[in-house]
Short mmCIF file of C-alpha atoms in Angstrom, two decimals:
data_model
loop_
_atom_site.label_atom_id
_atom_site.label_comp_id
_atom_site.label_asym_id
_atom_site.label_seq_id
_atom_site.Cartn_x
_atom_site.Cartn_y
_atom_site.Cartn_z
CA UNK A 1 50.87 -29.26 47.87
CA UNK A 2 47.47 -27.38 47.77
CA UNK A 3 48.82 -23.99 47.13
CA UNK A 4 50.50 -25.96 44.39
CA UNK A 5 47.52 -27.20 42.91
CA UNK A 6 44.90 -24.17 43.73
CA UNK A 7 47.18 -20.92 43.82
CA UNK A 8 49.66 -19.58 46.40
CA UNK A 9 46.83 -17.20 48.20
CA UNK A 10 45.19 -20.49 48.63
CA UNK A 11 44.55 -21.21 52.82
CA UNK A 12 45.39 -25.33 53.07
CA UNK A 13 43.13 -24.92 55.69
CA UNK A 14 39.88 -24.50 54.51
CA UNK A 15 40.60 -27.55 52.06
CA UNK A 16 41.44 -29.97 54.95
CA UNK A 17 38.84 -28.61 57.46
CA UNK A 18 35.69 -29.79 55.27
CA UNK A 19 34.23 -33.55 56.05
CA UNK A 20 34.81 -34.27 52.38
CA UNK A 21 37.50 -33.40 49.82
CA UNK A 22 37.23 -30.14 47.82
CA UNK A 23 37.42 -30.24 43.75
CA UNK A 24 40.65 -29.99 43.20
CA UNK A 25 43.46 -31.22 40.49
CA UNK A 26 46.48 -31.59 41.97
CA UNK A 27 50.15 -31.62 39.14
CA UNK A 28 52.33 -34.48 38.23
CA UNK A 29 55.30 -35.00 39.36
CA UNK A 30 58.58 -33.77 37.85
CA UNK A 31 59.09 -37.75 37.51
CA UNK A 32 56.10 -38.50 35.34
CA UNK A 33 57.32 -35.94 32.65
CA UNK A 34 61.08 -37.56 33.19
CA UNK A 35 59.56 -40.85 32.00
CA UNK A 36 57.16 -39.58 30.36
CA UNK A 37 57.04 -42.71 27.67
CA UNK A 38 57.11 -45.36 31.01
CA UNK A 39 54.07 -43.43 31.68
CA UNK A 40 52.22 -43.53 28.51
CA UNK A 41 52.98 -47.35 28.04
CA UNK A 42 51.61 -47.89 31.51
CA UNK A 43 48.55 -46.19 30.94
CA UNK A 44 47.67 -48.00 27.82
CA UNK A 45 48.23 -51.38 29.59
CA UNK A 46 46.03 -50.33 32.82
CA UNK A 47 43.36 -49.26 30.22
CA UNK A 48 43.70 -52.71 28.10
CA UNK A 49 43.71 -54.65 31.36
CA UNK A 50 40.82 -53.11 33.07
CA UNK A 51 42.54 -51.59 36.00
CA UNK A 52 42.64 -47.85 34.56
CA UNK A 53 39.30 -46.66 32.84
CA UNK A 54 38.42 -43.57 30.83
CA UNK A 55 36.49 -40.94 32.53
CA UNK A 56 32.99 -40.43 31.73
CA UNK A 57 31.68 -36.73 31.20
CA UNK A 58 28.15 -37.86 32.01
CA UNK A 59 29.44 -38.19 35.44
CA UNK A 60 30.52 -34.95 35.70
CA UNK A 61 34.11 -33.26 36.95
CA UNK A 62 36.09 -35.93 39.45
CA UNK A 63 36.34 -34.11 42.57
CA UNK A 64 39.96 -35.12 43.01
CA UNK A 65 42.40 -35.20 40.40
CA UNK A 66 45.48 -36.89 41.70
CA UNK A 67 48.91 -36.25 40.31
CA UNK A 68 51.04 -39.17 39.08
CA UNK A 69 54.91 -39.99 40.19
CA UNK A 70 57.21 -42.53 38.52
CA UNK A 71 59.12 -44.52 41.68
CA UNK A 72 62.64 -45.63 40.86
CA UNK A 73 64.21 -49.00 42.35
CA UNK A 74 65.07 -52.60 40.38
CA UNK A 75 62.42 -51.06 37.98
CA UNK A 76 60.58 -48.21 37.42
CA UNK A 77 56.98 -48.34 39.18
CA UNK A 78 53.65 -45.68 38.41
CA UNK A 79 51.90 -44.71 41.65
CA UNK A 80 48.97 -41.71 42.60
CA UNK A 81 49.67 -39.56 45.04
CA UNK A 82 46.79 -39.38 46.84
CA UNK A 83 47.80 -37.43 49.79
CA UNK A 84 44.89 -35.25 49.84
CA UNK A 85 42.19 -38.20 49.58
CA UNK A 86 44.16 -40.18 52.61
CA UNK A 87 43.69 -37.18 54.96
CA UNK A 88 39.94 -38.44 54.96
CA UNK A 89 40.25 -41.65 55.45
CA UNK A 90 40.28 -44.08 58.62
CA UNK A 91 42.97 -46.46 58.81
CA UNK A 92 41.91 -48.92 61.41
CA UNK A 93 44.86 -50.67 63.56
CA UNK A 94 45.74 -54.14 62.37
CA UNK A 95 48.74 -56.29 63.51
CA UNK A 96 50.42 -57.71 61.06
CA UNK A 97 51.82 -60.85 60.89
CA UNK A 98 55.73 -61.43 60.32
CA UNK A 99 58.51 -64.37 60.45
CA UNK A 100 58.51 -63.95 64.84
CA UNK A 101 54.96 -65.43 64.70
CA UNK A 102 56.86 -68.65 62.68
CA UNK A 103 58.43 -70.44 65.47
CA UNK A 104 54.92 -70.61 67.20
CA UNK A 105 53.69 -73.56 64.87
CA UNK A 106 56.92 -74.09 62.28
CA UNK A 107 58.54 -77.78 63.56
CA UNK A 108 62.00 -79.17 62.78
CA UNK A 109 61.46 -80.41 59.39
CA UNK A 110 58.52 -79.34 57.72
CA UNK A 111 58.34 -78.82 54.05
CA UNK A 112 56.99 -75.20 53.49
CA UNK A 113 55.84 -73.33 50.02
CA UNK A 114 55.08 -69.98 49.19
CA UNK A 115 52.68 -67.78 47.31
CA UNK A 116 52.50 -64.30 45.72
CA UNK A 117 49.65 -62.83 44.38
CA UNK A 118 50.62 -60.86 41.13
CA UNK A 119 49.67 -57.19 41.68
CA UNK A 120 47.05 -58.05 44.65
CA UNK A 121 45.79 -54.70 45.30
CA UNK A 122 44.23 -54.88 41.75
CA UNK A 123 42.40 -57.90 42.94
CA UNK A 124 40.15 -55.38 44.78
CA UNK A 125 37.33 -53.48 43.30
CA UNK A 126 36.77 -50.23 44.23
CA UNK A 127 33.05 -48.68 45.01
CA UNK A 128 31.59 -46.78 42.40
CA UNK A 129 31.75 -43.91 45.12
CA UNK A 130 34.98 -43.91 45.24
CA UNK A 131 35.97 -43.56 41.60
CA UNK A 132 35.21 -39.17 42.10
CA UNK A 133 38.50 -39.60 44.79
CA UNK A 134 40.50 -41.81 42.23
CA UNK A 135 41.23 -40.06 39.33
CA UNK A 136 44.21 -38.26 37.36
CA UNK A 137 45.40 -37.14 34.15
CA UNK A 138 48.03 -37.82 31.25
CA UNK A 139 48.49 -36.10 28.43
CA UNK A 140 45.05 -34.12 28.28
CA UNK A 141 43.37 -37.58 29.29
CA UNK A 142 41.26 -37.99 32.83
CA UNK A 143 41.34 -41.25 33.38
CA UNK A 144 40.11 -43.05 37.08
CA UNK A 145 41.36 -46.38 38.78
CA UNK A 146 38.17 -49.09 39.05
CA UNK A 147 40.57 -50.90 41.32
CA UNK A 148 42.22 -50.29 44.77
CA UNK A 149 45.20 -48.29 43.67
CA UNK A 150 48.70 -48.25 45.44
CA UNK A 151 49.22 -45.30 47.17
CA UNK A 152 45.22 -45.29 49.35
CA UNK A 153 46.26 -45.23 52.87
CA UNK A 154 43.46 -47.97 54.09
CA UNK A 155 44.96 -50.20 51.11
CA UNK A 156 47.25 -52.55 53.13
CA UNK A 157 44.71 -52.53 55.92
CA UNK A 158 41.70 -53.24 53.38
CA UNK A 159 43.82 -56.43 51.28
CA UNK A 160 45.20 -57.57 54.83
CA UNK A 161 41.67 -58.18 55.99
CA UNK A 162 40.68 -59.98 52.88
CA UNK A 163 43.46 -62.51 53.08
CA UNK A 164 42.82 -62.63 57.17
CA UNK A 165 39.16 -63.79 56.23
CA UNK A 166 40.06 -65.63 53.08
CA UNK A 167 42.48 -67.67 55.32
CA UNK A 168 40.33 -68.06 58.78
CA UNK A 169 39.02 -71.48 56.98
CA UNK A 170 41.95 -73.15 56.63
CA UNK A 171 43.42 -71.99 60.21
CA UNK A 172 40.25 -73.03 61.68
CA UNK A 173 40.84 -76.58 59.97
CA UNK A 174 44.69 -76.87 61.71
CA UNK A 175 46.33 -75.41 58.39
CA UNK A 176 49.88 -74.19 59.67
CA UNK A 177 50.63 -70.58 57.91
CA UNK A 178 51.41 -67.11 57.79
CA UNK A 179 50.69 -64.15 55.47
CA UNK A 180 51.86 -60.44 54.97
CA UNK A 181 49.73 -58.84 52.15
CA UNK A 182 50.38 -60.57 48.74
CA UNK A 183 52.74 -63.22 50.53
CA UNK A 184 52.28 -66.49 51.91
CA UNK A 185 53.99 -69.64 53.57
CA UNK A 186 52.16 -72.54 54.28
CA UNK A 187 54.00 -75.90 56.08
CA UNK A 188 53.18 -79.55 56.73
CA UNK A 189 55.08 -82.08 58.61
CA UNK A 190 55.58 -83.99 55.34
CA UNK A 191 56.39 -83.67 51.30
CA UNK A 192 53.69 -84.97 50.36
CA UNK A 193 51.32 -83.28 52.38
CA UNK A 194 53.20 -80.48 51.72
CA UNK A 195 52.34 -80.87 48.04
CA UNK A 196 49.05 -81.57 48.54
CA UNK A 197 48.30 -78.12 50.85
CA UNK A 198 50.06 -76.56 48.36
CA UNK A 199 47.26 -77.45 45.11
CA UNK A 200 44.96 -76.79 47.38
CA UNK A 201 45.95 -73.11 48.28
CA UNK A 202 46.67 -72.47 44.90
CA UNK A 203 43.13 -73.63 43.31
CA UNK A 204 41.93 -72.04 46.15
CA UNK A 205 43.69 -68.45 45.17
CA UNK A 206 42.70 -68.69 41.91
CA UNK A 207 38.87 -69.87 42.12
CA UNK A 208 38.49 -66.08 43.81
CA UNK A 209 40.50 -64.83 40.65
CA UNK A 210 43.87 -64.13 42.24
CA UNK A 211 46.60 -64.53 40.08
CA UNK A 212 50.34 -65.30 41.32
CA UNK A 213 53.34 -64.42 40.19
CA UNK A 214 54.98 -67.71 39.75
CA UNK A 215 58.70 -66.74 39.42
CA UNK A 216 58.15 -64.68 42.86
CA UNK A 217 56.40 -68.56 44.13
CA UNK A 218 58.16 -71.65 45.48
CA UNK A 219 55.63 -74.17 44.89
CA UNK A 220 57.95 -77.15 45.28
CA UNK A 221 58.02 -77.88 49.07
CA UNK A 222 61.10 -77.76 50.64
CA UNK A 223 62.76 -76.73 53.87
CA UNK A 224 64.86 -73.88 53.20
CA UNK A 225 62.50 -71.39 51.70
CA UNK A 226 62.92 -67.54 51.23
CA UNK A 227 59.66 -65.53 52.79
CA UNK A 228 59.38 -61.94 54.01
CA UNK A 229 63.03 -61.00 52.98
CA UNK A 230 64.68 -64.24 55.46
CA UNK A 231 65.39 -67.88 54.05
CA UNK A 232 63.61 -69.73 56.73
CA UNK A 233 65.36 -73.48 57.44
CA UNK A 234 63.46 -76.08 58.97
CA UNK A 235 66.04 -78.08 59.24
CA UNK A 236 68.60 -76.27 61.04
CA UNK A 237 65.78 -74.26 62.56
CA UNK A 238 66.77 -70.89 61.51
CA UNK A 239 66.12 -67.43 60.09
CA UNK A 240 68.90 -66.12 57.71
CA UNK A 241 69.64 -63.43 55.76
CA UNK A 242 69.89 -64.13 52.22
CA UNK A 243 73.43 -63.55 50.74
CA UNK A 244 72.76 -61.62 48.11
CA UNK A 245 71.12 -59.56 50.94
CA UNK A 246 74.35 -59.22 52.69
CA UNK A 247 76.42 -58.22 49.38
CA UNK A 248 74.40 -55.79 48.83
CA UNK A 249 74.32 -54.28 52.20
CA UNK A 250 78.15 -54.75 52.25
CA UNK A 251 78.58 -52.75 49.11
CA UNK A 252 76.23 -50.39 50.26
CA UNK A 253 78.56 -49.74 53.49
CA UNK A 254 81.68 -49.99 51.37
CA UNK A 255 80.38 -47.46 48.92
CA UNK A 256 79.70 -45.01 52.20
CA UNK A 257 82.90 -45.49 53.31
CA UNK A 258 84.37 -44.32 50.27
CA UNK A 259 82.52 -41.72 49.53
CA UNK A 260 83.26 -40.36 53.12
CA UNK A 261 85.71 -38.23 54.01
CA UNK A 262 88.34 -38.89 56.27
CA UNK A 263 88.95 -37.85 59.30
CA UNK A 264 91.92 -38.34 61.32
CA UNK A 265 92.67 -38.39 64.97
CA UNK A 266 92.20 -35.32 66.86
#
């Protein structure tokens, strides 16, 4: 990747033996010119929304120029690859929470909801200090992200430990939930104070300027609700796999199968 960027006499050495990153612009991927219109329609949104900025020149050269990639799944997604940057960085350990911890407070019963905060690493700000480590360019533009950018490695660490302290309150008040990064299910014993946890979360979320995406949200309580990739059942006090999950993974398999080719008995 560095002899990429800087030349193949380049040693990779020197650039990751320093204490700080070296000035250095690293190329696009293949994927960005492949979609090259994605790209340009998602820069001009990140610029009108405030997430992507222009860089100045009275700062100066960035020291990093990242390269951009265009990830393919349901829909097309632009990231940075900041490799480089992230082999600076700390990642402290954090344990994350998942559906196990559930069954430790969930009863037979409860009416759960569930949030999701609409592209929650954007909710962060990053330091002025780090805007020389989070920068790239399209199409003859350098442009910088203000904001904590997918692809940092500290990212899901950093938002974890927001929600963790954004959340402490209502834990330390006897509020039953659990939380993975931009997800969240909350449960009471009851509908109605179901409903009523649930306005409070959400004017909570959104007083400290989280937004949610409310077609990802099930803010009618209720005790089958999908969280975390399961559709967890109060009532029959159980974790399932979604069907749709289990078409897809059977088509999946079927598709190997096929595709396979066949071997008899020896």
């Amino acid at each position: 990747m560095i002899r990429q960027a800087v030349g193949r006499s380049a040693d990779p050495e020197s650039y990751l033996s320093d204490q700080q990153p070296r000035q250095i612009q690293f190329p696009n991927h293949r994927s960005a010119a492949e979609h090259a219109a994605f790209v340009t329609a998602e820069v001009a949104k990140g610029v009108q929304s405030g997430v992507m900025a222009e860089w100045r020149s009275e700062w100066g050269p960035p020291t990093v120029v990242n390269g951009l990639r265009v990830v393919s799944g349901k829909k097309l997604r632009l990231c940075m690859n900041p490799m480089y940057v992230n082999q600076f960085m700390d990642v402290p350990a954090l344990k994350y929470e998942s559906v196990k911890d559930m069954p430790g407070y969930l009863r037979r019963g409860s009416f759960m909801f569930t949030t999701d905060d609409k592209s929650g690493y954007w909710n962060l700000q990053l330091h002025p200090s780090m805007y020389p480590y989070a920068a790239f360019e399209w199409q003859g533009r350098v442009l910088y992200w203000p904001v904590l950018a997918f692809g940092f490695a500290p990212a899901c660490w950093t938002y974890s430990l927001l929600k963790q302290e954004l959340f402490r309150p209502l834990r330390e008040c006897g509020v039953d939930l659990s939380y993975l990064k931009d997800d969240c299910l909350a449960a009471a014993e009851s509908r109605p104070a179901a409903q009523y946890l649930c306005r409070a979360v959400v004017r909570l979320l959104t007083a400290l300027g989280f937004t949610l995406s409310l077609d990802k949200c099930q803010l009618r309580p209720a005790q089958p609700v999908r969280f975390l990739g399961f559709v967890v059942d109060t009532e029959a006090e159980a974790f399932e796999v979604p069907p749709d999950k289990v078409e897809t993974l059977a088509a999946q398999w079927a598709t190997r199968l096929l595709s396979s080719p066949a071997r008899g008995f020896s």
